[in-house]
Amino acid sequence: MVDKKRKHPKEIIKAESNALNFSYADGTQALKNINLPVYENKITALIGPSGCGKSTFLRCFNRMHDLYPGNKYDGEIILHPDNTNILDKRVDPIEVRMRISMVFQKPNPFPKSIYENVAYGLRVRGEKNKRVLDDKVEEALKGASLWDEVKKRLHDLAFNLSGGQQQRLCIARALATDPEIMLFDEPTSALDPIATMNIEELMAGLKEKLSILIVTHNMQQAARISDYTAYMYLGELVEHDKTNKVFTNPRKKETEDYITGKFG
Amino acid sequence: MAKLENPEVSPRLAKNLRRNILERCIEFGLLCSGIFAIFITLAIIYVLVSEAIPFFQHVSLYDFLTDTVWTPNYSIKHYGIMALVSGTLTTTFIALLVAVPLGTITAIYLSEFATHKVRETIKPVLELLVGVPTVVFGYFALMLVTPLLQKIYPDLTTFNMLGPGIVMGIMIVPYIASVAEDAMRAVPMAMREGAYAMGATRFQTAIKVITPAAISGIIAAYILAISRAVGETMIVAIAAGQQPNFTFNPVESAATITAYIVSVALGDLEHGGIGYQSIFAAGLTLLLMTLMFNIIGHAVRKKFAERY
């Protein structure tokens, strides 16, 4: 796999949105004709000013918008390699969410123990075997570099953890079910710089196993961690390219203005 | 106030002083209303205790708690409060058996499954049920529910504890549903999104995430329901019979503490007589029972809140 990649610098597309439009129940069109690939084992960052639609776009990937009646999708998001259109009405959103997990802006652990939080996704899938659960929980907590901090108190309430730990717990929870893509919606905006650094390091490690799509308000963060960057503005995708290209030599004037802080 | 006239005090400071005085006044007002509520409670307890003391000078606490016959107004007097407590506990238990599942399911439905429109229609209707006078519920139990139950179980007497217990349960459903629903709706949306994002279904989210998150509020709803059932008077006074009877059998007739108090208080009683005083002893028992349920409820609530 690694050799193949070296020979072929062209990346593998894990998912892509084609002509995606989205409008909310009140009629506002939040996304306009978005075409964006998400590459396998890469971090794609979505940047742009508030209200540009980057979170809305992210939440299309796990059909979060289905929770609120009246929202309308148009276009498709194809998940490779099986070419499933995530937005197809015939595709079960629960199936989608099992393959694409999400970490939210504010840590939102469940009112359960640390162990049960991580085991939640597995239990939802019907896993009952205690040994399988134990192993998976340990693996996921290690994957989220939280294991050493919590291994002695797995059955403590998750709310007793610090904010940064809670967010890593949410990552472990999302990780436990072996997702193919992980969505991060401004995962560090509620955290202090040290916790932020931990999460960023974590993401850099996670991309070995899966593909990451992250919304961030912090341009330095996008520059630090992502391989690809997409700049969105007013529901449109303005520019999408390799991160160093977007940050050093953007094609569009708007992108440059935003990145250099002239605007936004 | 002298400071106000002092020219050296800046107008801003003078303003601060006025603001502070106003603030103090408001604080005092709030404190007064708080103290007033406590005062009323203490006054009730004082009256109950002071009237119950002469009663207990007459009747030993041992007899009061162990005797199973309650006939303070007969020639052969017995003062076994358990004959009334059994009726109260039995009707309350039946009511909870009806109200807890029904109320909880209603709350889960309203909070997690119903669309906005359905919720806005059902909730006011449910709350209307709270406004039905309990005397109406009492006749409903006596004239409709008991005859219906007699069709299933012909040996049922006209006055029994089952019918009023069930009706009392129906009466309490909106209390539980409303308070529990508020508690569940107060659970942040982020929690729901988290569960859905993990691939949980609506039902799994409601049962495994939202209910435990709202558990302390849901238990508060149960506590409220218990207090309401223990204190309920008219339904049981009308439909359960007013004959004190030491039994936990729901098909028998019995009197609850409240039913006894209302029936005796309405008759001509000699002020200061033992029959009169027995009301206060019964009232004190009722108060202690409610208090006990509340304490247990709070302890359970605390325990659950810690685990989850």
PDB file of N, CA and C in Angstrom, chain B residues 120-130:
ATOM      1  N   GLU B 120     -47.263  20.513  20.766  1.00  0.00           N
ATOM      2  CA  GLU B 120     -47.993  21.722  21.152  1.00  0.00           C
ATOM      3  C   GLU B 120     -49.493  21.468  21.288  1.00  0.00           C
ATOM      4  N   THR B 121     -49.977  20.389  20.694  1.00  0.00           N
ATOM      5  CA  THR B 121     -51.392  20.048  20.841  1.00  0.00           C
ATOM      6  C   THR B 121     -51.612  19.216  22.100  1.00  0.00           C
ATOM      7  N   ILE B 122     -50.748  18.217  22.294  1.00  0.00           N
ATOM      8  CA  ILE B 122     -50.971  17.267  23.388  1.00  0.00           C
ATOM      9  C   ILE B 122     -50.689  17.893  24.749  1.00  0.00           C
ATOM     10  N   LYS B 123     -49.645  18.689  24.824  1.00  0.00           N
ATOM     11  CA  LYS B 123     -49.265  19.209  26.144  1.00  0.00           C
ATOM     12  C   LYS B 123     -50.368  20.018  26.830  1.00  0.00           C
ATOM     13  N   PRO B 124     -50.990  20.963  26.123  1.00  0.00           N
ATOM     14  CA  PRO B 124     -52.078  21.701  26.781  1.00  0.00           C
ATOM     15  C   PRO B 124     -53.228  20.793  27.204  1.00  0.00           C
ATOM     16  N   VAL B 125     -53.523  19.776  26.380  1.00  0.00           N
ATOM     17  CA  VAL B 125     -54.610  18.855  26.724  1.00  0.00           C
ATOM     18  C   VAL B 125     -54.266  18.111  28.015  1.00  0.00           C
ATOM     19  N   LEU B 126     -53.011  17.658  28.088  1.00  0.00           N
ATOM     20  CA  LEU B 126     -52.559  16.959  29.293  1.00  0.00           C
ATOM     21  C   LEU B 126     -52.666  17.870  30.507  1.00  0.00           C
ATOM     22  N   GLU B 127     -52.262  19.116  30.309  1.00  0.00           N
ATOM     23  CA  GLU B 127     -52.283  20.033  31.434  1.00  0.00           C
ATOM     24  C   GLU B 127     -53.713  20.370  31.855  1.00  0.00           C
ATOM     25  N   LEU B 128     -54.637  20.214  30.901  1.00  0.00           N
ATOM     26  CA  LEU B 128     -56.049  20.395  31.216  1.00  0.00           C
ATOM     27  C   LEU B 128     -56.501  19.347  32.224  1.00  0.00           C
ATOM     28  N   LEU B 129     -55.936  18.162  32.089  1.00  0.00           N
ATOM     29  CA  LEU B 129     -56.266  17.055  32.978  1.00  0.00           C
ATOM     30  C   LEU B 129     -55.929  17.417  34.429  1.00  0.00           C
ATOM     31  N   VAL B 130     -54.881  18.235  34.594  1.00  0.00           N
ATOM     32  CA  VAL B 130     -54.494  18.679  35.938  1.00  0.00           C
ATOM     33  C   VAL B 130     -55.599  19.559  36.532  1.00  0.00           C
TER      34      VAL B 130
END
